[in-house]
Amino acid sequence: IAMYLKNSLIRWTIGPVNDNGFACLKHSINKIKNLYPECDLLICHNQLSESQIILIKQWNIPLFDQNDYKKLFTIDIKKGYQVHWKLYPPRITTNKHEIVIDNDIVIFKRLKEIDEFLNSDSTLMCQGLNGLHGKFNKYIPTGLRINSGLYGMPPNFDFNKILNETIPKFELNSWEGTFDEQGLIASVLNNYKKRIFIPTTTIPILESHFNLNGLTTDACCGYHFVGLNV
């Protein structure tokens, strides 16, 4: 599919989530489509039923089947909804800017950080709340809290090669939980020579008991609805 991409790429990952997850994905795509018309869009999917695939085909966004990439790394994949699927494959294209975004993030205003990223040779990361990075915790600088719900890679950043070099060093044989994936992404992207960070004031992280109005300020450009998929 990379040969058909003409512009920077924004890609989502969707797996066997609940109905709220699919509804949020549709909102996320519709907003991004209007906010970033200069970007190509792609839905990466895994473990979906035939009816679910028929559903997302109706949105007229190209689809990419991740199931063909299960053996990409020497790590056992867990069945069901798992966040590590976003790494299969690490990159769709290596000669364009590429943004990976979770289906539970809805952006409703253009971000200056994304605009800066699309015109730079930098990685893009989102700040998190708690600094949970799994096995990679000790390799993340103190005070740096990364959430892997949205991240970006510049042209010529060979994420696939770097991951295949990094994974054996840490003896990652299986995805123990969501935070190993988050820590792996954080450590690799943070080691790049230039980095751009999206603060939590720009994309607040929302759990079901959080106060939506209290986190909505003039700086707010979107929401990350953590836990929505399950």
PDB file of C-alpha atoms in Angstrom:
ATOM      1  CA  ILE A   1       0.000   0.000   0.000  1.00  0.00           C
ATOM      2  CA  ALA A   2       2.991   2.319   0.556  1.00  0.00           C
ATOM      3  CA  MET A   3       3.396   2.813  -3.207  1.00  0.00           C
ATOM      4  CA  TYR A   4      -0.015   4.482  -3.365  1.00  0.00           C
ATOM      5  CA  LEU A   5       0.712   7.016  -0.622  1.00  0.00           C
ATOM      6  CA  LYS A   6       1.373  10.515  -1.894  1.00  0.00           C
ATOM      7  CA  ASN A   7       1.260  12.441   1.369  1.00  0.00           C
ATOM      8  CA  SER A   8       2.028  12.169   5.058  1.00  0.00           C
ATOM      9  CA  LEU A   9       0.129   9.270   6.618  1.00  0.00           C
ATOM     10  CA  ILE A  10      -2.206   9.103   9.616  1.00  0.00           C
ATOM     11  CA  ARG A  11      -3.164   5.553  10.564  1.00  0.00           C
ATOM     12  CA  TRP A  12      -5.485   4.031  13.148  1.00  0.00           C
ATOM     13  CA  THR A  13      -5.515   0.530  14.618  1.00  0.00           C
ATOM     14  CA  ILE A  14      -8.781  -1.237  15.355  1.00  0.00           C
ATOM     15  CA  GLY A  15      -9.233  -4.704  16.803  1.00  0.00           C
ATOM     16  CA  PRO A  16     -12.032  -6.585  18.588  1.00  0.00           C
ATOM     17  CA  VAL A  17     -13.257  -3.665  20.713  1.00  0.00           C
ATOM     18  CA  ASN A  18     -16.779  -2.930  21.919  1.00  0.00           C
ATOM     19  CA  ASP A  19     -19.341  -0.808  20.055  1.00  0.00           C
ATOM     20  CA  ASN A  20     -18.127   2.375  21.756  1.00  0.00           C
ATOM     21  CA  GLY A  21     -14.675   1.743  20.318  1.00  0.00           C
ATOM     22  CA  PHE A  22     -16.001   1.581  16.755  1.00  0.00           C
ATOM     23  CA  ALA A  23     -18.176   4.662  17.285  1.00  0.00           C
ATOM     24  CA  CYS A  24     -15.191   6.604  18.618  1.00  0.00           C
ATOM     25  CA  LEU A  25     -13.030   5.485  15.687  1.00  0.00           C
ATOM     26  CA  LYS A  26     -15.607   6.859  13.251  1.00  0.00           C
ATOM     27  CA  HIS A  27     -15.642  10.219  15.060  1.00  0.00           C
ATOM     28  CA  SER A  28     -11.852  10.273  15.177  1.00  0.00           C
ATOM     29  CA  ILE A  29     -11.550   9.644  11.426  1.00  0.00           C
ATOM     30  CA  ASN A  30     -14.207  12.205  10.471  1.00  0.00           C
ATOM     31  CA  LYS A  31     -12.524  14.927  12.528  1.00  0.00           C
ATOM     32  CA  ILE A  32      -9.026  14.162  11.234  1.00  0.00           C
ATOM     33  CA  LYS A  33     -10.288  14.031   7.650  1.00  0.00           C
ATOM     34  CA  ASN A  34     -11.509  17.624   7.937  1.00  0.00           C
ATOM     35  CA  LEU A  35      -8.600  18.932  10.011  1.00  0.00           C
ATOM     36  CA  TYR A  36      -5.750  17.398   7.997  1.00  0.00           C
ATOM     37  CA  PRO A  37      -6.916  17.157   4.355  1.00  0.00           C
ATOM     38  CA  GLU A  38      -3.273  17.180   3.249  1.00  0.00           C
ATOM     39  CA  CYS A  39      -2.685  13.735   4.839  1.00  0.00           C
ATOM     40  CA  ASP A  40      -3.459  10.238   3.594  1.00  0.00           C
ATOM     41  CA  LEU A  41      -5.557   8.136   5.992  1.00  0.00           C
ATOM     42  CA  LEU A  42      -5.489   4.398   6.693  1.00  0.00           C
ATOM     43  CA  ILE A  43      -7.317   1.966   9.002  1.00  0.00           C
ATOM     44  CA  CYS A  44      -5.186  -0.947  10.190  1.00  0.00           C
ATOM     45  CA  HIS A  45      -7.306  -3.813  11.496  1.00  0.00           C
ATOM     46  CA  ASN A  46      -6.863  -7.171  13.202  1.00  0.00           C
ATOM     47  CA  GLN A  47      -9.059 -10.062  14.388  1.00  0.00           C
ATOM     48  CA  LEU A  48     -12.272  -8.454  13.104  1.00  0.00           C
ATOM     49  CA  SER A  49     -15.398 -10.323  12.095  1.00  0.00           C
ATOM     50  CA  GLU A  50     -16.735 -10.107   8.557  1.00  0.00           C
ATOM     51  CA  SER A  51     -19.543  -7.800   9.706  1.00  0.00           C
ATOM     52  CA  GLN A  52     -17.075  -5.477  11.429  1.00  0.00           C
ATOM     53  CA  ILE A  53     -14.942  -5.247   8.301  1.00  0.00           C
ATOM     54  CA  ILE A  54     -18.069  -4.467   6.262  1.00  0.00           C
ATOM     55  CA  LEU A  55     -18.814  -1.682   8.764  1.00  0.00           C
ATOM     56  CA  ILE A  56     -15.448   0.062   8.487  1.00  0.00           C
ATOM     57  CA  LYS A  57     -15.415  -0.337   4.692  1.00  0.00           C
ATOM     58  CA  GLN A  58     -18.439   1.976   4.611  1.00  0.00           C
ATOM     59  CA  TRP A  59     -16.264   4.860   5.824  1.00  0.00           C
ATOM     60  CA  ASN A  60     -14.343   4.964   2.532  1.00  0.00           C
ATOM     61  CA  ILE A  61     -10.900   4.852   4.120  1.00  0.00           C
ATOM     62  CA  PRO A  62      -8.313   2.348   2.807  1.00  0.00           C
ATOM     63  CA  LEU A  63      -7.929  -0.764   4.982  1.00  0.00           C
ATOM     64  CA  PHE A  64      -4.772  -2.651   5.920  1.00  0.00           C
ATOM     65  CA  ASP A  65      -4.941  -6.206   7.305  1.00  0.00           C
ATOM     66  CA  GLN A  66      -2.458  -6.586  10.163  1.00  0.00           C
ATOM     67  CA  ASN A  67      -3.090 -10.294  10.613  1.00  0.00           C
ATOM     68  CA  ASP A  68      -0.476 -11.010   7.940  1.00  0.00           C
ATOM     69  CA  TYR A  69       2.220  -9.523  10.198  1.00  0.00           C
ATOM     70  CA  LYS A  70       1.803 -11.717  13.285  1.00  0.00           C
ATOM     71  CA  LYS A  71       5.303 -13.194  12.930  1.00  0.00           C
ATOM     72  CA  LEU A  72       7.050  -9.867  12.372  1.00  0.00           C
ATOM     73  CA  PHE A  73       8.804  -9.977  15.770  1.00  0.00           C
ATOM     74  CA  THR A  74       9.980 -12.764  18.047  1.00  0.00           C
ATOM     75  CA  ILE A  75       7.176 -11.953  20.481  1.00  0.00           C
ATOM     76  CA  ASP A  76       4.002 -13.947  21.034  1.00  0.00           C
ATOM     77  CA  ILE A  77       0.864 -11.985  20.213  1.00  0.00           C
ATOM     78  CA  LYS A  78      -2.076 -12.126  22.565  1.00  0.00           C
ATOM     79  CA  LYS A  79      -5.550 -12.621  21.147  1.00  0.00           C
ATOM     80  CA  GLY A  80      -8.336 -10.125  21.706  1.00  0.00           C
ATOM     81  CA  TYR A  81      -8.050  -6.369  22.104  1.00  0.00           C
ATOM     82  CA  GLN A  82      -4.363  -5.579  22.615  1.00  0.00           C
ATOM     83  CA  VAL A  83      -2.617  -2.247  22.179  1.00  0.00           C
ATOM     84  CA  HIS A  84       0.605  -3.793  20.874  1.00  0.00           C
ATOM     85  CA  TRP A  85      -1.105  -4.478  17.537  1.00  0.00           C
ATOM     86  CA  LYS A  86      -0.287  -0.892  16.525  1.00  0.00           C
ATOM     87  CA  LEU A  87       3.310  -2.071  15.963  1.00  0.00           C
ATOM     88  CA  TYR A  88       2.299  -4.604  13.305  1.00  0.00           C
ATOM     89  CA  PRO A  89       3.884  -3.322  11.123  1.00  0.00           C
ATOM     90  CA  PRO A  90       5.944  -0.542  12.759  1.00  0.00           C
ATOM     91  CA  ARG A  91       5.772   1.523   9.571  1.00  0.00           C
ATOM     92  CA  ILE A  92       3.585   1.516   6.492  1.00  0.00           C
ATOM     93  CA  THR A  93       5.833   3.958   4.652  1.00  0.00           C
ATOM     94  CA  THR A  94       9.384   5.067   5.422  1.00  0.00           C
ATOM     95  CA  ASN A  95       9.652   8.002   3.032  1.00  0.00           C
ATOM     96  CA  LYS A  96       6.799  10.064   4.488  1.00  0.00           C
ATOM     97  CA  HIS A  97       5.844  11.400   7.896  1.00  0.00           C
ATOM     98  CA  GLU A  98       3.681   8.808   9.634  1.00  0.00           C
ATOM     99  CA  ILE A  99       1.363   9.285  12.632  1.00  0.00           C
ATOM    100  CA  VAL A 100      -0.115   6.360  14.568  1.00  0.00           C
ATOM    101  CA  ILE A 101      -3.267   7.183  16.553  1.00  0.00           C
ATOM    102  CA  ASP A 102      -5.499   5.079  18.782  1.00  0.00           C
ATOM    103  CA  ASN A 103      -9.177   4.697  17.934  1.00  0.00           C
ATOM    104  CA  ASP A 104     -10.128   6.208  21.325  1.00  0.00           C
ATOM    105  CA  ILE A 105      -8.547   9.610  20.591  1.00  0.00           C
ATOM    106  CA  VAL A 106     -10.708  12.344  19.048  1.00  0.00           C
ATOM    107  CA  ILE A 107      -9.012  15.556  17.899  1.00  0.00           C
ATOM    108  CA  PHE A 108     -11.255  18.537  17.154  1.00  0.00           C
ATOM    109  CA  LYS A 109      -8.679  21.320  16.560  1.00  0.00           C
ATOM    110  CA  ARG A 110      -5.416  21.310  14.627  1.00  0.00           C
ATOM    111  CA  LEU A 111      -2.424  20.875  16.921  1.00  0.00           C
ATOM    112  CA  LYS A 112       0.594  23.128  16.524  1.00  0.00           C
ATOM    113  CA  GLU A 113       2.719  20.144  17.590  1.00  0.00           C
ATOM    114  CA  ILE A 114       1.423  18.028  14.710  1.00  0.00           C
ATOM    115  CA  ASP A 115       1.925  20.905  12.275  1.00  0.00           C
ATOM    116  CA  GLU A 116       5.480  21.310  13.526  1.00  0.00           C
ATOM    117  CA  PHE A 117       6.092  17.559  13.264  1.00  0.00           C
ATOM    118  CA  LEU A 118       4.838  17.389   9.666  1.00  0.00           C
ATOM    119  CA  ASN A 119       7.424  20.023   8.715  1.00  0.00           C
ATOM    120  CA  SER A 120      10.363  18.615  10.667  1.00  0.00           C
ATOM    121  CA  ASP A 121      12.824  15.777  11.108  1.00  0.00           C
ATOM    122  CA  SER A 122      11.533  14.892  14.586  1.00  0.00           C
ATOM    123  CA  THR A 123       9.668  12.156  16.370  1.00  0.00           C
ATOM    124  CA  LEU A 124       6.298  12.998  17.925  1.00  0.00           C
ATOM    125  CA  MET A 125       5.085  11.798  21.327  1.00  0.00           C
ATOM    126  CA  CYS A 126       2.209  12.422  23.732  1.00  0.00           C
ATOM    127  CA  GLN A 127       2.731  13.100  27.400  1.00  0.00           C
ATOM    128  CA  GLY A 128       1.067  10.618  29.736  1.00  0.00           C
ATOM    129  CA  LEU A 129      -0.218  10.807  33.292  1.00  0.00           C
ATOM    130  CA  ASN A 130       1.741   8.220  35.262  1.00  0.00           C
ATOM    131  CA  GLY A 131       4.948   7.334  33.421  1.00  0.00           C
ATOM    132  CA  LEU A 132       4.149   3.631  33.031  1.00  0.00           C
ATOM    133  CA  HIS A 133       6.703   2.050  30.703  1.00  0.00           C
ATOM    134  CA  GLY A 134       6.892  -1.605  31.726  1.00  0.00           C
ATOM    135  CA  LYS A 135      10.251  -3.309  31.255  1.00  0.00           C
ATOM    136  CA  PHE A 136      11.634  -0.095  29.776  1.00  0.00           C
ATOM    137  CA  ASN A 137      10.908   2.047  32.834  1.00  0.00           C
ATOM    138  CA  LYS A 138      14.559   2.435  33.864  1.00  0.00           C
ATOM    139  CA  TYR A 139      15.514   3.525  30.344  1.00  0.00           C
ATOM    140  CA  ILE A 140      13.110   6.469  30.331  1.00  0.00           C
ATOM    141  CA  PRO A 141      14.492   9.738  31.792  1.00  0.00           C
ATOM    142  CA  THR A 142      13.090  10.664  35.194  1.00  0.00           C
ATOM    143  CA  GLY A 143       9.992  12.819  34.840  1.00  0.00           C
ATOM    144  CA  LEU A 144       9.287  11.808  31.259  1.00  0.00           C
ATOM    145  CA  ARG A 145       5.789  10.341  31.023  1.00  0.00           C
ATOM    146  CA  ILE A 146       4.797   9.038  27.601  1.00  0.00           C
ATOM    147  CA  ASN A 147       1.443   7.728  26.420  1.00  0.00           C
ATOM    148  CA  SER A 148       1.644   5.779  23.169  1.00  0.00           C
ATOM    149  CA  GLY A 149      -1.912   6.599  22.083  1.00  0.00           C
ATOM    150  CA  LEU A 150      -0.521   8.970  19.476  1.00  0.00           C
ATOM    151  CA  TYR A 151       3.012   9.136  18.123  1.00  0.00           C
ATOM    152  CA  GLY A 152       4.781  10.062  14.920  1.00  0.00           C
ATOM    153  CA  MET A 153       7.877   9.148  12.939  1.00  0.00           C
ATOM    154  CA  PRO A 154       9.727  11.254  10.360  1.00  0.00           C
ATOM    155  CA  PRO A 155      10.813  10.119   6.898  1.00  0.00           C
ATOM    156  CA  ASN A 156      13.740   7.672   6.803  1.00  0.00           C
ATOM    157  CA  PHE A 157      13.192   6.650  10.437  1.00  0.00           C
ATOM    158  CA  ASP A 158      13.506   2.866  10.184  1.00  0.00           C
ATOM    159  CA  PHE A 159      11.317   1.873  13.134  1.00  0.00           C
ATOM    160  CA  ASN A 160      11.130  -1.733  11.991  1.00  0.00           C
ATOM    161  CA  LYS A 161      14.932  -2.153  11.986  1.00  0.00           C
ATOM    162  CA  ILE A 162      15.312  -0.430  15.371  1.00  0.00           C
ATOM    163  CA  LEU A 163      12.639  -2.595  17.006  1.00  0.00           C
ATOM    164  CA  ASN A 164      14.153  -5.804  15.665  1.00  0.00           C
ATOM    165  CA  GLU A 165      17.478  -4.736  17.153  1.00  0.00           C
ATOM    166  CA  THR A 166      15.960  -3.627  20.480  1.00  0.00           C
ATOM    167  CA  ILE A 167      13.508  -6.440  21.266  1.00  0.00           C
ATOM    168  CA  PRO A 168      16.110  -9.251  21.626  1.00  0.00           C
ATOM    169  CA  LYS A 169      18.254  -7.119  23.940  1.00  0.00           C
ATOM    170  CA  PHE A 170      15.416  -6.909  26.455  1.00  0.00           C
ATOM    171  CA  GLU A 171      14.367 -10.543  26.032  1.00  0.00           C
ATOM    172  CA  LEU A 172      10.805  -9.607  25.184  1.00  0.00           C
ATOM    173  CA  ASN A 173       9.247 -12.986  24.462  1.00  0.00           C
ATOM    174  CA  SER A 174       5.655 -11.948  25.050  1.00  0.00           C
ATOM    175  CA  TRP A 175       3.661  -8.793  25.633  1.00  0.00           C
ATOM    176  CA  GLU A 176       3.167  -8.891  29.402  1.00  0.00           C
ATOM    177  CA  GLY A 177       0.808  -5.928  29.368  1.00  0.00           C
ATOM    178  CA  THR A 178       0.106  -2.585  27.752  1.00  0.00           C
ATOM    179  CA  PHE A 179       3.071  -0.874  29.354  1.00  0.00           C
ATOM    180  CA  ASP A 180       5.848  -2.893  27.697  1.00  0.00           C
ATOM    181  CA  GLU A 181       4.588  -1.688  24.332  1.00  0.00           C
ATOM    182  CA  GLN A 182       4.335   1.869  25.635  1.00  0.00           C
ATOM    183  CA  GLY A 183       7.823   1.780  27.135  1.00  0.00           C
ATOM    184  CA  LEU A 184       9.345   0.302  23.988  1.00  0.00           C
ATOM    185  CA  ILE A 185       7.859   3.052  21.822  1.00  0.00           C
ATOM    186  CA  ALA A 186       8.808   5.756  24.323  1.00  0.00           C
ATOM    187  CA  SER A 187      12.427   4.638  24.654  1.00  0.00           C
ATOM    188  CA  VAL A 188      13.004   4.338  20.900  1.00  0.00           C
ATOM    189  CA  LEU A 189      11.327   7.593  19.893  1.00  0.00           C
ATOM    190  CA  ASN A 190      12.894   9.528  22.763  1.00  0.00           C
ATOM    191  CA  ASN A 191      16.364   8.416  21.674  1.00  0.00           C
ATOM    192  CA  TYR A 192      15.966  10.154  18.326  1.00  0.00           C
ATOM    193  CA  LYS A 193      17.948  13.359  17.804  1.00  0.00           C
ATOM    194  CA  LYS A 194      14.872  15.632  17.694  1.00  0.00           C
ATOM    195  CA  ARG A 195      11.602  15.216  19.577  1.00  0.00           C
ATOM    196  CA  ILE A 196       8.269  17.011  19.806  1.00  0.00           C
ATOM    197  CA  PHE A 197       5.909  16.436  22.751  1.00  0.00           C
ATOM    198  CA  ILE A 198       2.143  16.964  22.909  1.00  0.00           C
ATOM    199  CA  PRO A 199       1.215  17.965  26.492  1.00  0.00           C
ATOM    200  CA  THR A 200      -1.753  16.550  28.378  1.00  0.00           C
ATOM    201  CA  THR A 201      -3.282  20.037  28.376  1.00  0.00           C
ATOM    202  CA  THR A 202      -3.564  19.721  24.578  1.00  0.00           C
ATOM    203  CA  ILE A 203      -4.917  16.144  24.538  1.00  0.00           C
ATOM    204  CA  PRO A 204      -6.203  15.390  28.064  1.00  0.00           C
ATOM    205  CA  ILE A 205      -6.396  11.757  29.106  1.00  0.00           C
ATOM    206  CA  LEU A 206      -9.908  10.958  30.278  1.00  0.00           C
ATOM    207  CA  GLU A 207     -11.008   8.042  32.398  1.00  0.00           C
ATOM    208  CA  SER A 208     -14.654   7.439  33.187  1.00  0.00           C
ATOM    209  CA  HIS A 209     -14.454   9.183  36.584  1.00  0.00           C
ATOM    210  CA  PHE A 210     -12.580  12.265  35.290  1.00  0.00           C
ATOM    211  CA  ASN A 211     -14.245  15.677  34.978  1.00  0.00           C
ATOM    212  CA  LEU A 212     -14.472  16.481  31.268  1.00  0.00           C
ATOM    213  CA  ASN A 213     -15.254  20.159  31.807  1.00  0.00           C
ATOM    214  CA  GLY A 214     -12.421  20.551  34.269  1.00  0.00           C
ATOM    215  CA  LEU A 215      -9.898  19.369  31.676  1.00  0.00           C
ATOM    216  CA  THR A 216     -11.300  21.434  28.810  1.00  0.00           C
ATOM    217  CA  THR A 217      -9.360  24.688  28.391  1.00  0.00           C
ATOM    218  CA  ASP A 218      -8.472  26.974  25.495  1.00  0.00           C
ATOM    219  CA  ALA A 219      -5.393  24.809  24.942  1.00  0.00           C
ATOM    220  CA  CYS A 220      -7.448  21.623  24.607  1.00  0.00           C
ATOM    221  CA  CYS A 221      -7.543  20.224  21.057  1.00  0.00           C
ATOM    222  CA  GLY A 222      -8.847  16.713  21.685  1.00  0.00           C
ATOM    223  CA  TYR A 223      -9.519  13.928  24.176  1.00  0.00           C
ATOM    224  CA  HIS A 224      -8.067  10.485  24.831  1.00  0.00           C
ATOM    225  CA  PHE A 225     -10.871   8.309  26.200  1.00  0.00           C
ATOM    226  CA  VAL A 226      -8.776   5.748  28.081  1.00  0.00           C
ATOM    227  CA  GLY A 227     -10.648   2.519  28.804  1.00  0.00           C
ATOM    228  CA  LEU A 228     -13.388   3.170  26.250  1.00  0.00           C
ATOM    229  CA  ASN A 229     -12.593   0.048  24.224  1.00  0.00           C
ATOM    230  CA  VAL A 230     -13.191  -2.372  27.096  1.00  0.00           C
TER     231      VAL A 230
END
